[in-house]
Coordinates of C-alpha atoms in Angstrom, one line a residue:
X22 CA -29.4 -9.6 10.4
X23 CA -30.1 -10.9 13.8
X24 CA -33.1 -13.1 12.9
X25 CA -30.6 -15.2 10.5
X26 CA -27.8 -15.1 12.7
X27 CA -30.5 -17.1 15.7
X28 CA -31.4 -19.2 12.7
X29 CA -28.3 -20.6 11.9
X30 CA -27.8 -21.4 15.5
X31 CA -30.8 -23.2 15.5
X32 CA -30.0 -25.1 12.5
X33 CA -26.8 -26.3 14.1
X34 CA -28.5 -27.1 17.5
X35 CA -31.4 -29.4 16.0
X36 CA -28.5 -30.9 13.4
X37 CA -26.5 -32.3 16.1
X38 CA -30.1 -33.2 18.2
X39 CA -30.2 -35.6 15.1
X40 CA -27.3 -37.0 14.8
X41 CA -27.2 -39.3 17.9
X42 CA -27.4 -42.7 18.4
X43 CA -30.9 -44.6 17.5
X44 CA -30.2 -47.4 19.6
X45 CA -32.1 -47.6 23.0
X46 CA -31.0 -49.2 26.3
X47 CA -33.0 -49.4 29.4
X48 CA -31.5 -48.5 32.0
X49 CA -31.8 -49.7 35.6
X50 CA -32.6 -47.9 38.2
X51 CA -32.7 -47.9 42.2
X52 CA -31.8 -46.1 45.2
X53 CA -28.8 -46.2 44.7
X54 CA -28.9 -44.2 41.0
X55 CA -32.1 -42.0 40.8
X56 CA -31.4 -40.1 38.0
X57 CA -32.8 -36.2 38.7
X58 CA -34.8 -34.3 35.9
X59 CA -33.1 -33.4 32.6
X60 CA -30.0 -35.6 32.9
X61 CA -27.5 -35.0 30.2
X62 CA -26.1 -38.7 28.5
X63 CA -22.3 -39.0 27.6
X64 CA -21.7 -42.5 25.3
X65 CA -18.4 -44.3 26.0
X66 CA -17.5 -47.5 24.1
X67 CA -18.7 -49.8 27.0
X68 CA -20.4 -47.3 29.0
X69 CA -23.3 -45.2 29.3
X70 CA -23.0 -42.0 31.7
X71 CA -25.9 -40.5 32.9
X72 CA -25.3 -37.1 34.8
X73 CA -27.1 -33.9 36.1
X74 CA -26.4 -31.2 38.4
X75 CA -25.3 -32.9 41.2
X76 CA -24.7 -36.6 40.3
X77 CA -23.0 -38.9 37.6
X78 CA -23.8 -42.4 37.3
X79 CA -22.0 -45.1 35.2
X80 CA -24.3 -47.9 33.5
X81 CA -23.5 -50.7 31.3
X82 CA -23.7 -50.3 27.8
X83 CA -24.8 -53.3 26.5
X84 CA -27.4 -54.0 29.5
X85 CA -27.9 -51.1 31.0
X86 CA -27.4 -52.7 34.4
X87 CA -26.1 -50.0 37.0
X88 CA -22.1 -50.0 37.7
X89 CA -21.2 -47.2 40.5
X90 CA -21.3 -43.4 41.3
X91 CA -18.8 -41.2 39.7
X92 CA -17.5 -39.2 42.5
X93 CA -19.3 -36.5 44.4
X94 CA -19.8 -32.9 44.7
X95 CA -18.6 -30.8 48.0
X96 CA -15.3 -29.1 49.3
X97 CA -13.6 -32.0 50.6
X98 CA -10.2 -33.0 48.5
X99 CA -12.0 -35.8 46.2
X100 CA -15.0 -33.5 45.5
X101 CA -15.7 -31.8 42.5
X102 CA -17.8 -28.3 41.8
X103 CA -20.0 -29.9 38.7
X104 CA -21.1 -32.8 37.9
X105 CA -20.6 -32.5 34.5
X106 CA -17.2 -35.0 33.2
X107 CA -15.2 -34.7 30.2
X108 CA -14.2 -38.0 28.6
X109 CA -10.1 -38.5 28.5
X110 CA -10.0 -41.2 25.8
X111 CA -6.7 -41.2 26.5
X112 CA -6.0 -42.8 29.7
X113 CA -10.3 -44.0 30.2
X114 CA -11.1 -41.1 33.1
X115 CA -13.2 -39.1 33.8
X116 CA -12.6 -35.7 34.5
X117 CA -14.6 -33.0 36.3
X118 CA -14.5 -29.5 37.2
X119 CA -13.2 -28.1 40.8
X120 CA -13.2 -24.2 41.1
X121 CA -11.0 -22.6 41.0
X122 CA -8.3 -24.3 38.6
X123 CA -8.4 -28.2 39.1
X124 CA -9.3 -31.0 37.2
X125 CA -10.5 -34.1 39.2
X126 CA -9.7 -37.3 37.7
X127 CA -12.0 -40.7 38.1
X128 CA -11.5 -44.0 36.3
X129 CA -14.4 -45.9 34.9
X130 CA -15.5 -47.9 38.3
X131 CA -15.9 -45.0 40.3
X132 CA -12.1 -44.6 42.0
X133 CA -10.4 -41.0 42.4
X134 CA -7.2 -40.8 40.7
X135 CA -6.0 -37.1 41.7
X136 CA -6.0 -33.7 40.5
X137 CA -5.1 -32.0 37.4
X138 CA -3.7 -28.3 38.0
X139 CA -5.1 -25.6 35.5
X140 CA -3.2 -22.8 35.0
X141 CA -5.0 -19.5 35.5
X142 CA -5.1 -16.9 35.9
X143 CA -7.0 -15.3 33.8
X144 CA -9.8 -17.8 33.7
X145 CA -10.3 -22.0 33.9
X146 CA -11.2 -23.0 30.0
X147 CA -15.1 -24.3 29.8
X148 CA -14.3 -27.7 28.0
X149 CA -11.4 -29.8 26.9
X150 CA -9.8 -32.5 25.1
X151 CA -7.4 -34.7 25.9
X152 CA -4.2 -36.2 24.0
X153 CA -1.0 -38.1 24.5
X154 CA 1.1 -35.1 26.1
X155 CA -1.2 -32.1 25.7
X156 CA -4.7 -31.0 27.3
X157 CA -6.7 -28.5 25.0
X158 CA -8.9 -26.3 27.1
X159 CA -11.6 -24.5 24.9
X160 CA -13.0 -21.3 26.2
X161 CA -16.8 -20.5 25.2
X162 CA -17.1 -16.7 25.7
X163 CA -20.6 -16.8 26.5
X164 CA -22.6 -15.8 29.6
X165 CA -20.5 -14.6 32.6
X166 CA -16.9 -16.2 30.5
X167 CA -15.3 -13.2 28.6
X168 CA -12.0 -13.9 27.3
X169 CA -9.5 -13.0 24.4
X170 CA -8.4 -16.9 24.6
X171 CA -9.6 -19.5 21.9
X172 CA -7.8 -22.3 23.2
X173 CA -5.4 -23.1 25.8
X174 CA -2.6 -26.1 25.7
X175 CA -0.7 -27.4 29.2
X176 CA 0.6 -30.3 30.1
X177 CA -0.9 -32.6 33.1
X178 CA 1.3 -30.7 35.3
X179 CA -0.5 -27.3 34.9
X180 CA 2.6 -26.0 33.0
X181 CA 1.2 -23.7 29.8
X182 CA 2.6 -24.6 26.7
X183 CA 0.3 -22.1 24.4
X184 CA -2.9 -20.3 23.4
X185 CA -4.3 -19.6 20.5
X186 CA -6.5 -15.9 20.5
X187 CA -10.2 -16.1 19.7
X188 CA -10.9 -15.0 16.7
X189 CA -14.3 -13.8 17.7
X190 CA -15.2 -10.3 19.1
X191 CA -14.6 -10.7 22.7
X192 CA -17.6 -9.2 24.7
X193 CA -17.2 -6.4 27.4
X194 CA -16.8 -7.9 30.8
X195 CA -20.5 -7.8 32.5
X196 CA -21.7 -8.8 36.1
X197 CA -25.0 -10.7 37.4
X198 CA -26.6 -7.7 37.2
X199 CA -26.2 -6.4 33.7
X200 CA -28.4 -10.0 32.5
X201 CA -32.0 -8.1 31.9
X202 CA -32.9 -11.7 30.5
X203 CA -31.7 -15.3 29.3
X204 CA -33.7 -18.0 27.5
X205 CA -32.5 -21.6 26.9
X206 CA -33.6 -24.2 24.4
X207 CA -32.9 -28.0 24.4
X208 CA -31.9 -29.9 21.1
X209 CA -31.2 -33.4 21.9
X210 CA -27.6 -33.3 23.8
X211 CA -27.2 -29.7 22.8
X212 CA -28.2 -26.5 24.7
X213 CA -28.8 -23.1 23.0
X214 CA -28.2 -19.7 25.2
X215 CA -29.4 -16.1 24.5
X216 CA -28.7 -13.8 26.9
X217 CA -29.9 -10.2 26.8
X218 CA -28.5 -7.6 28.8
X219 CA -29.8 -4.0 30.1
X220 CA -27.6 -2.0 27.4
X221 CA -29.1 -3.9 24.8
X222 CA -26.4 -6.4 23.5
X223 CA -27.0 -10.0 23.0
X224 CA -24.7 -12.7 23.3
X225 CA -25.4 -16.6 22.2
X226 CA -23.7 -20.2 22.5
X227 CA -24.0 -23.7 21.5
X228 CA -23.5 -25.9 24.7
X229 CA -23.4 -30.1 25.4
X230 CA -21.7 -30.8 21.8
X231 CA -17.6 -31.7 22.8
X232 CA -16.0 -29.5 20.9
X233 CA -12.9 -32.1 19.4
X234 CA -13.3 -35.5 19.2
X235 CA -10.8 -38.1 17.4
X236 CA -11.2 -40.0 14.0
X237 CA -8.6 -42.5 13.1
X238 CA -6.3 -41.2 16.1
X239 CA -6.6 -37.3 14.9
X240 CA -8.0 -34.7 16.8
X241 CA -10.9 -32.4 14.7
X242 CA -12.9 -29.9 15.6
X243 CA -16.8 -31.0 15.8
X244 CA -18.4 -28.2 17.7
X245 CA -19.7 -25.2 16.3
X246 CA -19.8 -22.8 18.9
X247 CA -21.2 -18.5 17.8
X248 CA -20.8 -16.0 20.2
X249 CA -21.1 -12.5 19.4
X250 CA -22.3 -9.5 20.8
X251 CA -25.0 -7.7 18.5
X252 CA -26.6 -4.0 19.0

């Protein structure tokens, strides 16, 4: 039962490692945009966004000719904890993640734009999707996030409109030290996490594959995320 349970998750990580784009750009870089190890790549429709731990660059699309910085990680007000945006196709930002509740907004050339409030508690979602009057914040119960949530909808003032309950068995709340061991694998864009833990339970997660995306102006689900716990 386990073995095919981790073989389905494979299946899904090296099926969306195949389903990028075949068309290569070189991109340019200097000083002022050395990309670290490992970087993770985000295609917009005129950019290319190149980001790691602690940086996000913007390059051209077409050229791959270097455009700015996106913002900057720290404690001052602009700063953000991760440097790890979600696209809003909505308004062209993009939007990163400031502990404890806050969104920081950035438009395409590199200028802050503000803060989005998230409501919590209990917890900040792990991604989310943008639409015309609604943000859809998507919890993946995986790792150290343990929640009964699915999804969460509030506006862009940090007012909650709804949730929807997950409809997955939501793990027992563990600390640091309960991990006895986690391995991660690289498909492509997507990441796959097992973690083990001292009583013996397992749990697993699809990360780096946005969970909605839009075709022909509707929102759809395109993420396949498994988490379970398994004795």
């Amino acid at each position: 039962m386990k073995k095919s349970w981790l073989y389905a998750v494979c299946l899904v990580c090296l099926a969306a490692a195949c389903s990028g784009t075949k068309q290569y750009v070189t991109l340019e870089t200097t000083d002022s945009c050395l990309i670290g190890r490992n970087p993770y790549i985000l295609l917009l429709d005129k950019h290319i966004v190149v980001f790691s731990n602690k940086s996000c660059y913007l390059f051209d699309k077409m050229n791959g000719k270097f455009v700015c910085e996106v913002g900057h990680g720290g404690d001052d007000p602009e700063a953000y904890s991760y440097a790890q945006p979600t696209y809003n196709d909505v308004d062209k930002t993009l939007c990163f993640k400031r502990e404890p509740n806050g969104l920081q907004k950035y438009d395409l050339q590199g200028n802050y734009l503000g803060k989005l409030v998230i409501p919590t508690p209990p917890a900040a979602p792990n991604d989310y999707v943008f639409t015309d009057s609604l943000i859809i914040g998507y919890y993946n119960n995986v790792a150290q996030q343990y929640n009964v949530r699915a999804l969460m909808f509030f506006n862009a003032e940090g007012t909650q409109i709804d949730t929807v309950p997950s409809l997955l068995p939501v793990l027992p709340e563990k600390q640091l030290n309960d991990i006895a061991e986690i391995s991660v694998r690289r498909f492509g864009l997507a990441g796959f996490f097992l973690s083990k833990f001292s009583d013996g339970s397992y749990s697993a997660g699809i990360r780096g594959i946005p969970f909605y995306g839009r075709i022909k102006g509707k929102c759809v689900s395109r993420r396949v995320l498994m988490t379970r716990s398994i004795r």
